[in-house]
mmCIF file of N, CA and C in Angstrom:
data_model
loop_
_atom_site.group_PDB
_atom_site.id
_atom_site.type_symbol
_atom_site.label_atom_id
_atom_site.label_comp_id
_atom_site.label_asym_id
_atom_site.label_seq_id
_atom_site.Cartn_x
_atom_site.Cartn_y
_atom_site.Cartn_z
ATOM 1 N N MET A 1079 -185.018 152.828 84.935
ATOM 2 C CA MET A 1079 -184.074 151.624 85.119
ATOM 3 C C MET A 1079 -184.851 150.431 85.152
ATOM 4 N N GLU A 1080 -184.091 149.461 84.317
ATOM 5 C CA GLU A 1080 -184.940 148.157 84.203
ATOM 6 C C GLU A 1080 -185.099 147.437 85.532
ATOM 7 N N ALA A 1081 -186.013 146.260 85.541
ATOM 8 C CA ALA A 1081 -186.168 145.552 86.686
ATOM 9 C C ALA A 1081 -184.844 145.162 87.297
ATOM 10 N N LYS A 1082 -184.972 145.103 88.559
ATOM 11 C CA LYS A 1082 -183.818 145.071 89.632
ATOM 12 C C LYS A 1082 -183.356 143.528 89.399
ATOM 13 N N ASN A 1083 -184.165 142.672 89.004
ATOM 14 C CA ASN A 1083 -183.646 141.107 88.727
ATOM 15 C C ASN A 1083 -182.934 140.799 87.582
ATOM 16 N N ASN A 1084 -183.014 141.816 86.628
ATOM 17 C CA ASN A 1084 -182.208 141.778 85.378
ATOM 18 C C ASN A 1084 -180.777 142.075 85.539
ATOM 19 N N LYS A 1085 -179.854 140.944 85.233
ATOM 20 C CA LYS A 1085 -178.499 141.018 85.528
ATOM 21 C C LYS A 1085 -177.889 142.150 85.245
ATOM 22 N N LYS A 1086 -178.332 142.823 83.721
ATOM 23 C CA LYS A 1086 -177.607 143.869 83.082
ATOM 24 C C LYS A 1086 -177.998 145.285 83.994
ATOM 25 N N ALA A 1087 -179.127 145.366 84.325
ATOM 26 C CA ALA A 1087 -179.526 146.483 85.206
ATOM 27 C C ALA A 1087 -178.701 146.438 86.646
ATOM 28 N N THR A 1088 -178.766 145.207 87.063
ATOM 29 C CA THR A 1088 -177.927 145.260 88.400
ATOM 30 C C THR A 1088 -176.462 145.438 88.243
ATOM 31 N N THR A 1089 -175.927 144.990 87.138
ATOM 32 C CA THR A 1089 -174.498 145.391 86.839
ATOM 33 C C THR A 1089 -174.463 146.835 86.469
ATOM 34 N N ARG A 1090 -175.235 147.429 85.855
ATOM 35 C CA ARG A 1090 -175.027 148.608 85.558
ATOM 36 C C ARG A 1090 -175.299 149.445 86.862
ATOM 37 N N GLN A 1091 -176.259 149.296 87.516
ATOM 38 C CA GLN A 1091 -176.687 149.888 88.911
ATOM 39 C C GLN A 1091 -175.525 150.013 89.795
ATOM 40 N N LEU A 1092 -174.769 148.887 89.896
ATOM 41 C CA LEU A 1092 -173.497 148.767 90.788
ATOM 42 C C LEU A 1092 -172.594 149.808 90.335
ATOM 43 N N LEU A 1093 -172.234 149.714 88.921
ATOM 44 C CA LEU A 1093 -171.099 150.230 88.478
ATOM 45 C C LEU A 1093 -171.499 151.810 88.543
ATOM 46 N N GLU A 1094 -172.749 152.223 88.192
ATOM 47 C CA GLU A 1094 -173.200 153.542 88.163
ATOM 48 C C GLU A 1094 -172.942 154.146 89.712
ATOM 49 N N THR A 1095 -173.195 153.456 90.674
ATOM 50 C CA THR A 1095 -173.082 153.635 92.204
ATOM 51 C C THR A 1095 -171.574 153.944 92.389
ATOM 52 N N TYR A 1096 -170.888 152.902 92.149
ATOM 53 C CA TYR A 1096 -169.333 153.005 92.211
ATOM 54 C C TYR A 1096 -168.695 154.262 91.529
ATOM 55 N N TYR A 1097 -168.886 154.364 90.320
ATOM 56 C CA TYR A 1097 -168.330 155.323 89.529
ATOM 57 C C TYR A 1097 -168.834 156.762 89.983
ATOM 58 N N LYS A 1098 -169.984 156.954 90.407
ATOM 59 C CA LYS A 1098 -170.474 158.262 91.007
ATOM 60 C C LYS A 1098 -169.633 158.657 92.171
ATOM 61 N N GLY A 1099 -169.534 157.643 92.994
ATOM 62 C CA GLY A 1099 -168.965 157.733 94.405
ATOM 63 C C GLY A 1099 -167.305 157.919 94.334
ATOM 64 N N PHE A 1100 -166.826 157.111 93.233
ATOM 65 C CA PHE A 1100 -165.382 157.113 93.029
ATOM 66 C C PHE A 1100 -165.019 158.392 92.369
ATOM 67 N N ALA A 1101 -165.822 158.961 91.509
ATOM 68 C CA ALA A 1101 -165.453 160.476 90.962
ATOM 69 C C ALA A 1101 -165.587 161.445 92.187
ATOM 70 N N GLU A 1102 -166.362 161.301 93.057
ATOM 71 C CA GLU A 1102 -166.381 162.293 94.078
ATOM 72 C C GLU A 1102 -165.537 162.008 95.391
ATOM 73 N N LYS A 1103 -164.928 160.746 95.160
ATOM 74 C CA LYS A 1103 -163.890 160.201 96.280
ATOM 75 C C LYS A 1103 -164.690 159.906 97.646
ATOM 76 N N ALA A 1104 -165.963 159.349 97.513
ATOM 77 C CA ALA A 1104 -166.752 159.078 98.740
ATOM 78 C C ALA A 1104 -167.925 158.180 98.321
ATOM 79 N N ASN A 1105 -168.210 157.271 99.262
ATOM 80 C CA ASN A 1105 -169.520 156.555 99.076
ATOM 81 C C ASN A 1105 -169.511 155.721 97.887
ATOM 82 N N TRP A 1106 -168.400 155.037 97.741
ATOM 83 C CA TRP A 1106 -168.305 154.062 96.537
ATOM 84 C C TRP A 1106 -168.187 152.734 97.366
ATOM 85 N N GLU A 1107 -167.689 152.434 98.472
ATOM 86 C CA GLU A 1107 -167.287 151.180 99.073
ATOM 87 C C GLU A 1107 -168.418 150.174 99.281
ATOM 88 N N SER A 1108 -169.866 150.778 99.240
ATOM 89 C CA SER A 1108 -170.979 149.717 99.683
ATOM 90 C C SER A 1108 -171.024 148.748 98.598
ATOM 91 N N VAL A 1109 -170.853 148.856 97.284
ATOM 92 C CA VAL A 1109 -170.976 148.081 96.146
ATOM 93 C C VAL A 1109 -170.112 147.038 96.142
ATOM 94 N N ILE A 1110 -168.924 147.022 97.092
ATOM 95 C CA ILE A 1110 -167.666 146.119 96.747
ATOM 96 C C ILE A 1110 -167.960 145.029 97.676
ATOM 97 N N ALA A 1111 -167.754 143.790 97.336
ATOM 98 C CA ALA A 1111 -167.929 142.585 97.945
ATOM 99 C C ALA A 1111 -166.740 142.289 98.965
ATOM 100 N N ASP A 1112 -167.110 141.845 100.072
ATOM 101 C CA ASP A 1112 -166.084 141.582 101.197
ATOM 102 C C ASP A 1112 -164.978 140.818 100.892
ATOM 103 N N ASP A 1113 -165.112 139.821 99.865
ATOM 104 C CA ASP A 1113 -163.954 139.085 99.415
ATOM 105 C C ASP A 1113 -163.547 139.609 97.995
ATOM 106 N N PHE A 1114 -163.455 140.820 97.715
ATOM 107 C CA PHE A 1114 -163.142 141.443 96.477
ATOM 108 C C PHE A 1114 -161.856 141.215 96.127
ATOM 109 N N GLU A 1115 -161.733 140.796 94.619
ATOM 110 C CA GLU A 1115 -160.501 140.546 94.054
ATOM 111 C C GLU A 1115 -159.970 141.625 93.132
ATOM 112 N N TYR A 1116 -158.788 142.244 93.578
ATOM 113 C CA TYR A 1116 -158.212 143.457 92.683
ATOM 114 C C TYR A 1116 -156.852 143.042 92.010
ATOM 115 N N VAL A 1117 -156.800 143.143 90.724
ATOM 116 C CA VAL A 1117 -155.486 142.980 89.986
ATOM 117 C C VAL A 1117 -155.151 144.194 89.267
ATOM 118 N N GLY A 1118 -154.080 144.942 89.419
ATOM 119 C CA GLY A 1118 -153.664 146.042 88.582
ATOM 120 C C GLY A 1118 -152.629 146.675 89.319
ATOM 121 N N GLY A 1119 -152.096 147.741 88.479
ATOM 122 C CA GLY A 1119 -150.932 148.590 89.021
ATOM 123 C C GLY A 1119 -149.627 147.883 88.650
ATOM 124 N N ASP A 1120 -149.387 146.806 88.503
ATOM 125 C CA ASP A 1120 -148.016 146.218 88.199
ATOM 126 C C ASP A 1120 -148.256 144.956 87.427
ATOM 127 N N MET A 1121 -147.962 145.062 86.048
ATOM 128 C CA MET A 1121 -148.113 143.745 85.070
ATOM 129 C C MET A 1121 -147.242 142.482 85.636
ATOM 130 N N THR A 1122 -146.271 142.654 86.561
ATOM 131 C CA THR A 1122 -145.584 141.481 86.990
ATOM 132 C C THR A 1122 -146.133 140.777 88.202
ATOM 133 N N LYS A 1123 -147.249 141.385 88.753
ATOM 134 C CA LYS A 1123 -147.964 140.748 89.896
ATOM 135 C C LYS A 1123 -149.391 140.542 89.633
ATOM 136 N N THR A 1124 -149.522 139.442 89.136
ATOM 137 C CA THR A 1124 -150.887 138.939 88.464
ATOM 138 C C THR A 1124 -151.801 138.356 89.621
ATOM 139 N N GLU A 1125 -151.235 138.056 90.846
ATOM 140 C CA GLU A 1125 -151.940 137.556 91.923
ATOM 141 C C GLU A 1125 -152.911 138.561 92.433
ATOM 142 N N PRO A 1126 -154.324 138.468 92.641
ATOM 143 C CA PRO A 1126 -155.113 139.330 93.273
ATOM 144 C C PRO A 1126 -154.858 139.645 94.451
ATOM 145 N N VAL A 1127 -155.097 141.205 94.870
ATOM 146 C CA VAL A 1127 -155.187 141.317 96.383
ATOM 147 C C VAL A 1127 -156.727 141.090 96.698
ATOM 148 N N ILE A 1128 -156.843 140.313 97.744
ATOM 149 C CA ILE A 1128 -158.080 139.842 98.362
ATOM 150 C C ILE A 1128 -158.579 140.712 99.518
ATOM 151 N N GLY A 1129 -159.728 141.151 99.326
ATOM 152 C CA GLY A 1129 -160.554 141.849 100.416
ATOM 153 C C GLY A 1129 -160.857 143.023 100.080
ATOM 154 N N LYS A 1130 -162.178 143.492 100.719
ATOM 155 C CA LYS A 1130 -162.711 144.917 100.356
ATOM 156 C C LYS A 1130 -161.835 145.897 101.104
ATOM 157 N N GLN A 1131 -161.324 145.754 102.288
ATOM 158 C CA GLN A 1131 -160.529 146.676 103.135
ATOM 159 C C GLN A 1131 -159.121 146.988 102.442
ATOM 160 N N GLN A 1132 -158.669 145.875 101.775
ATOM 161 C CA GLN A 1132 -157.203 145.901 101.205
ATOM 162 C C GLN A 1132 -157.517 146.755 99.946
ATOM 163 N N TYR A 1133 -158.777 146.779 99.216
ATOM 164 C CA TYR A 1133 -158.840 147.496 98.166
ATOM 165 C C TYR A 1133 -159.201 148.916 98.523
ATOM 166 N N ILE A 1134 -159.895 149.278 99.445
ATOM 167 C CA ILE A 1134 -160.091 150.600 100.023
ATOM 168 C C ILE A 1134 -158.693 151.192 100.392
ATOM 169 N N GLU A 1135 -157.696 150.491 101.027
ATOM 170 C CA GLU A 1135 -156.586 151.268 101.242
ATOM 171 C C GLU A 1135 -155.692 151.637 99.852
ATOM 172 N N ILE A 1136 -155.677 150.682 98.916
ATOM 173 C CA ILE A 1136 -155.185 150.944 97.503
ATOM 174 C C ILE A 1136 -155.823 152.051 97.061
ATOM 175 N N ILE A 1137 -157.187 152.280 97.075
ATOM 176 C CA ILE A 1137 -157.868 153.444 96.481
ATOM 177 C C ILE A 1137 -157.612 154.636 97.323
ATOM 178 N N LYS A 1138 -157.436 154.598 98.618
ATOM 179 C CA LYS A 1138 -156.909 155.867 99.426
ATOM 180 C C LYS A 1138 -155.818 156.333 98.719
ATOM 181 N N ARG A 1139 -154.751 155.640 98.452
ATOM 182 C CA ARG A 1139 -153.418 155.931 97.873
ATOM 183 C C ARG A 1139 -153.661 156.579 96.440
ATOM 184 N N PHE A 1140 -154.437 155.863 95.512
ATOM 185 C CA PHE A 1140 -154.701 156.093 94.204
ATOM 186 C C PHE A 1140 -155.532 157.435 94.212
ATOM 187 N N SER A 1141 -156.385 157.598 94.771
ATOM 188 C CA SER A 1141 -157.161 158.843 94.978
ATOM 189 C C SER A 1141 -156.425 160.176 95.138
ATOM 190 N N GLN A 1142 -155.161 159.985 95.785
ATOM 191 C CA GLN A 1142 -154.432 161.327 95.975
ATOM 192 C C GLN A 1142 -153.854 161.850 94.564
ATOM 193 N N ARG A 1143 -153.848 160.976 93.668
ATOM 194 C CA ARG A 1143 -152.910 161.095 92.168
ATOM 195 C C ARG A 1143 -154.181 161.505 91.131
ATOM 196 N N PHE A 1144 -155.399 161.492 91.339
ATOM 197 C CA PHE A 1144 -156.425 162.051 90.347
ATOM 198 C C PHE A 1144 -157.117 163.123 90.937
ATOM 199 N N GLU A 1145 -157.214 164.106 90.025
ATOM 200 C CA GLU A 1145 -158.250 165.348 90.391
ATOM 201 C C GLU A 1145 -159.495 165.132 90.095
ATOM 202 N N SER A 1146 -159.805 164.320 88.867
ATOM 203 C CA SER A 1146 -161.241 164.100 88.405
ATOM 204 C C SER A 1146 -161.247 162.961 87.451
ATOM 205 N N MET A 1147 -162.260 162.290 87.347
ATOM 206 C CA MET A 1147 -162.431 161.127 86.471
ATOM 207 C C MET A 1147 -163.733 161.032 86.015
ATOM 208 N N LYS A 1148 -164.118 160.412 84.658
ATOM 209 C CA LYS A 1148 -165.536 160.342 84.121
ATOM 210 C C LYS A 1148 -165.342 158.786 83.261
ATOM 211 N N VAL A 1149 -166.436 158.267 83.237
ATOM 212 C CA VAL A 1149 -166.456 157.085 82.414
ATOM 213 C C VAL A 1149 -166.722 157.423 81.000
ATOM 214 N N ASN A 1150 -165.795 157.063 80.145
ATOM 215 C CA ASN A 1150 -165.854 157.309 78.684
ATOM 216 C C ASN A 1150 -166.831 156.299 77.873
ATOM 217 N N GLU A 1151 -166.546 154.882 78.563
ATOM 218 C CA GLU A 1151 -167.318 153.811 77.890
ATOM 219 C C GLU A 1151 -167.544 152.730 78.806
ATOM 220 N N MET A 1152 -168.739 152.200 78.618
ATOM 221 C CA MET A 1152 -169.041 151.018 79.604
ATOM 222 C C MET A 1152 -169.900 150.104 78.628
ATOM 223 N N ILE A 1153 -169.260 148.786 78.636
ATOM 224 C CA ILE A 1153 -169.984 147.768 77.975
ATOM 225 C C ILE A 1153 -170.307 146.586 78.997
ATOM 226 N N ILE A 1154 -171.528 146.375 79.161
ATOM 227 C CA ILE A 1154 -172.033 145.204 80.079
ATOM 228 C C ILE A 1154 -172.448 144.138 79.338
ATOM 229 N N GLU A 1155 -172.124 143.049 79.742
ATOM 230 C CA GLU A 1155 -172.524 141.669 79.360
ATOM 231 C C GLU A 1155 -172.859 140.753 80.587
ATOM 232 N N GLY A 1156 -174.158 140.679 80.999
ATOM 233 C CA GLY A 1156 -174.525 139.773 82.144
ATOM 234 C C GLY A 1156 -173.934 140.279 83.265
ATOM 235 N N ASN A 1157 -172.966 139.395 83.845
ATOM 236 C CA ASN A 1157 -172.265 139.962 85.305
ATOM 237 C C ASN A 1157 -170.870 140.348 85.070
ATOM 238 N N LYS A 1158 -170.529 140.641 83.680
ATOM 239 C CA LYS A 1158 -169.183 141.138 83.368
ATOM 240 C C LYS A 1158 -169.455 142.603 82.747
ATOM 241 N N ALA A 1159 -168.469 143.544 83.053
ATOM 242 C CA ALA A 1159 -168.325 144.721 82.097
ATOM 243 C C ALA A 1159 -167.038 145.217 81.992
ATOM 244 N N ALA A 1160 -166.783 146.030 81.062
ATOM 245 C CA ALA A 1160 -165.657 146.607 80.604
ATOM 246 C C ALA A 1160 -165.780 148.180 80.535
ATOM 247 N N VAL A 1161 -164.940 148.788 81.183
ATOM 248 C CA VAL A 1161 -165.039 150.336 81.259
ATOM 249 C C VAL A 1161 -163.666 150.933 81.060
ATOM 250 N N ILE A 1162 -163.938 152.098 80.448
ATOM 251 C CA ILE A 1162 -162.821 152.902 79.929
ATOM 252 C C ILE A 1162 -162.969 154.174 80.817
ATOM 253 N N GLY A 1163 -162.106 154.257 81.909
ATOM 254 C CA GLY A 1163 -162.329 155.463 82.670
ATOM 255 C C GLY A 1163 -161.288 156.468 82.143
ATOM 256 N N ASN A 1164 -161.570 157.560 82.211
ATOM 257 C CA ASN A 1164 -160.599 158.759 81.945
ATOM 258 C C ASN A 1164 -160.236 159.648 83.085
ATOM 259 N N TYR A 1165 -158.994 159.718 83.326
ATOM 260 C CA TYR A 1165 -158.560 160.308 84.621
ATOM 261 C C TYR A 1165 -157.639 161.508 84.406
ATOM 262 N N ASP A 1166 -157.919 162.690 85.254
ATOM 263 C CA ASP A 1166 -156.994 163.742 85.218
ATOM 264 C C ASP A 1166 -156.033 163.570 86.230
ATOM 265 N N PHE A 1167 -154.839 163.172 86.180
ATOM 266 C CA PHE A 1167 -153.765 163.007 87.209
ATOM 267 C C PHE A 1167 -152.961 164.233 87.600
ATOM 268 N N GLN A 1168 -152.692 164.241 88.866
ATOM 269 C CA GLN A 1168 -151.913 165.337 89.398
ATOM 270 C C GLN A 1168 -150.929 164.623 90.221
ATOM 271 N N PHE A 1169 -149.621 164.725 89.662
ATOM 272 C CA PHE A 1169 -148.483 163.879 90.500
ATOM 273 C C PHE A 1169 -147.811 164.873 91.295
ATOM 274 N N PRO A 1170 -147.166 164.220 92.356
ATOM 275 C CA PRO A 1170 -146.226 164.778 93.327
ATOM 276 C C PRO A 1170 -144.927 165.893 92.667
ATOM 277 N N ASN A 1171 -144.608 165.362 91.420
ATOM 278 C CA ASN A 1171 -143.426 166.199 90.861
ATOM 279 C C ASN A 1171 -144.250 167.465 89.974
ATOM 280 N N GLY A 1172 -145.478 167.545 90.354
ATOM 281 C CA GLY A 1172 -146.246 168.859 89.420
ATOM 282 C C GLY A 1172 -146.694 168.443 88.181
ATOM 283 N N GLN A 1173 -146.471 167.492 87.526
ATOM 284 C CA GLN A 1173 -146.839 166.834 86.319
ATOM 285 C C GLN A 1173 -148.340 166.563 86.149
ATOM 286 N N LYS A 1174 -149.183 167.171 85.369
ATOM 287 C CA LYS A 1174 -150.335 166.757 85.132
ATOM 288 C C LYS A 1174 -150.700 166.095 83.788
ATOM 289 N N ILE A 1175 -151.317 164.948 83.879
ATOM 290 C CA ILE A 1175 -151.598 164.028 82.704
ATOM 291 C C ILE A 1175 -153.002 163.538 82.540
ATOM 292 N N ASN A 1176 -153.494 163.468 81.562
ATOM 293 C CA ASN A 1176 -154.865 162.884 81.135
ATOM 294 C C ASN A 1176 -154.592 161.598 80.800
ATOM 295 N N GLY A 1177 -155.320 160.666 81.284
ATOM 296 C CA GLY A 1177 -155.128 159.194 80.698
ATOM 297 C C GLY A 1177 -156.151 158.345 80.923
ATOM 298 N N ASN A 1178 -156.206 157.242 80.025
ATOM 299 C CA ASN A 1178 -157.472 156.337 80.061
ATOM 300 C C ASN A 1178 -157.097 155.001 80.992
ATOM 301 N N VAL A 1179 -157.757 154.305 81.548
ATOM 302 C CA VAL A 1179 -157.423 153.204 82.339
ATOM 303 C C VAL A 1179 -158.562 152.439 81.683
ATOM 304 N N ALA A 1180 -158.359 150.897 81.439
ATOM 305 C CA ALA A 1180 -159.323 149.975 81.078
ATOM 306 C C ALA A 1180 -159.408 149.116 82.317
ATOM 307 N N GLU A 1181 -160.588 148.999 82.729
ATOM 308 C CA GLU A 1181 -161.266 148.362 83.974
ATOM 309 C C GLU A 1181 -162.272 147.252 83.519
ATOM 310 N N PHE A 1182 -162.023 145.989 84.077
ATOM 311 C CA PHE A 1182 -162.565 144.936 83.776
ATOM 312 C C PHE A 1182 -163.242 144.428 85.068
ATOM 313 N N TRP A 1183 -164.662 144.330 85.245
ATOM 314 C CA TRP A 1183 -165.251 143.956 86.258
ATOM 315 C C TRP A 1183 -166.033 142.624 86.168
ATOM 316 N N THR A 1184 -166.318 142.113 87.375
ATOM 317 C CA THR A 1184 -167.164 141.129 87.505
ATOM 318 C C THR A 1184 -168.278 141.024 88.719
ATOM 319 N N VAL A 1185 -169.310 140.488 88.582
ATOM 320 C CA VAL A 1185 -170.411 140.913 89.684
ATOM 321 C C VAL A 1185 -170.857 139.577 90.010
ATOM 322 N N LYS A 1186 -171.043 139.433 91.433
ATOM 323 C CA LYS A 1186 -171.533 138.172 92.001
ATOM 324 C C LYS A 1186 -172.250 138.460 93.244
ATOM 325 N N GLY A 1187 -173.447 137.931 93.501
ATOM 326 C CA GLY A 1187 -174.147 138.048 94.616
ATOM 327 C C GLY A 1187 -174.535 139.415 95.081
ATOM 328 N N GLY A 1188 -175.016 140.351 93.772
ATOM 329 C CA GLY A 1188 -175.274 141.636 93.907
ATOM 330 C C GLY A 1188 -174.213 142.702 94.443
ATOM 331 N N LYS A 1189 -172.909 142.375 94.302
ATOM 332 C CA LYS A 1189 -171.830 143.173 94.720
ATOM 333 C C LYS A 1189 -170.876 143.148 93.439
ATOM 334 N N LEU A 1190 -170.082 144.130 93.430
ATOM 335 C CA LEU A 1190 -168.748 144.033 92.559
ATOM 336 C C LEU A 1190 -167.911 142.937 93.266
ATOM 337 N N GLN A 1191 -167.495 141.885 92.378
ATOM 338 C CA GLN A 1191 -166.584 140.826 93.048
ATOM 339 C C GLN A 1191 -165.195 141.029 92.532
ATOM 340 N N SER A 1192 -164.875 141.602 91.287
ATOM 341 C CA SER A 1192 -163.525 141.753 90.975
ATOM 342 C C SER A 1192 -163.223 142.875 89.981
ATOM 343 N N LEU A 1193 -162.120 143.235 89.986
ATOM 344 C CA LEU A 1193 -161.566 144.237 89.043
ATOM 345 C C LEU A 1193 -160.011 143.866 88.594
ATOM 346 N N THR A 1194 -160.021 144.090 87.283
ATOM 347 C CA THR A 1194 -158.563 144.124 86.748
ATOM 348 C C THR A 1194 -158.389 145.208 86.084
ATOM 349 N N ILE A 1195 -157.340 146.122 86.131
ATOM 350 C CA ILE A 1195 -157.137 147.358 85.372
ATOM 351 C C ILE A 1195 -155.836 147.194 84.612
ATOM 352 N N TYR A 1196 -155.946 147.825 83.471
ATOM 353 C CA TYR A 1196 -154.734 148.139 82.768
ATOM 354 C C TYR A 1196 -154.529 149.580 82.508
ATOM 355 N N PHE A 1197 -153.343 150.054 82.486
ATOM 356 C CA PHE A 1197 -152.960 151.335 82.315
ATOM 357 C C PHE A 1197 -151.429 151.587 82.179
ATOM 358 N N ASP A 1198 -150.990 152.847 81.622
ATOM 359 C CA ASP A 1198 -149.492 153.259 81.548
ATOM 360 C C ASP A 1198 -148.821 153.211 82.757
ATOM 361 N N THR A 1199 -148.530 151.893 83.238
ATOM 362 C CA THR A 1199 -147.747 152.108 84.777
ATOM 363 C C THR A 1199 -146.418 152.820 84.596
ATOM 364 N N LEU A 1200 -145.636 152.780 83.623
ATOM 365 C CA LEU A 1200 -144.263 153.281 83.616
ATOM 366 C C LEU A 1200 -144.604 154.812 83.651
ATOM 367 N N THR A 1201 -145.329 155.561 83.065
ATOM 368 C CA THR A 1201 -145.618 156.923 83.076
ATOM 369 C C THR A 1201 -146.073 157.215 84.500
ATOM 370 N N PHE A 1202 -147.031 156.557 84.959
ATOM 371 C CA PHE A 1202 -147.603 156.607 86.225
ATOM 372 C C PHE A 1202 -146.348 156.621 87.345
ATOM 373 N N MET A 1203 -145.564 155.634 87.256
ATOM 374 C CA MET A 1203 -144.599 155.341 88.253
ATOM 375 C C MET A 1203 -143.490 156.302 88.174
ATOM 376 N N ASN A 1204 -143.037 156.884 87.057
ATOM 377 C CA ASN A 1204 -142.049 157.844 86.843
ATOM 378 C C ASN A 1204 -142.469 159.205 87.317
ATOM 379 N N ASN A 1205 -143.775 159.478 87.160
ATOM 380 C CA ASN A 1205 -144.230 160.656 88.041
ATOM 381 C C ASN A 1205 -144.582 160.856 89.208
ATOM 382 N N SER A 1206 -144.682 159.629 89.728
ATOM 383 C CA SER A 1206 -144.884 159.398 91.338
ATOM 384 C C SER A 1206 -143.665 159.476 92.188
ATOM 385 N N LYS A 1207 -142.421 159.557 91.603
ATOM 386 C CA LYS A 1207 -141.275 159.630 92.449
ATOM 387 C C LYS A 1207 -141.281 160.955 93.079
#
């Protein structure tokens, strides 16, 4: 791993810690900033949800919908990153779907500061009923 003061290494390190824990559904919260900003899940609501605890609650619900996940692609440029995450979803109606989620990150002060995600919300919501 590159020197810790290199922004790319720091961003990569934070994301690797996050996604390792996220895939295991445990131990990902330590890299999230206290004033974390999250936008996703509804294209009509572009105002971010603010706060680490609020994001943890969102992920508790979301984690019930995926069986596994992996990072397909990660592009890092300084304190910004674009990730394509691939998820195996299991919905309450019994439907199983594999899908990609585009995830855009910013890093500030050695923590993950914000995340905006894009995915097929219609299919997700139709199968979550």
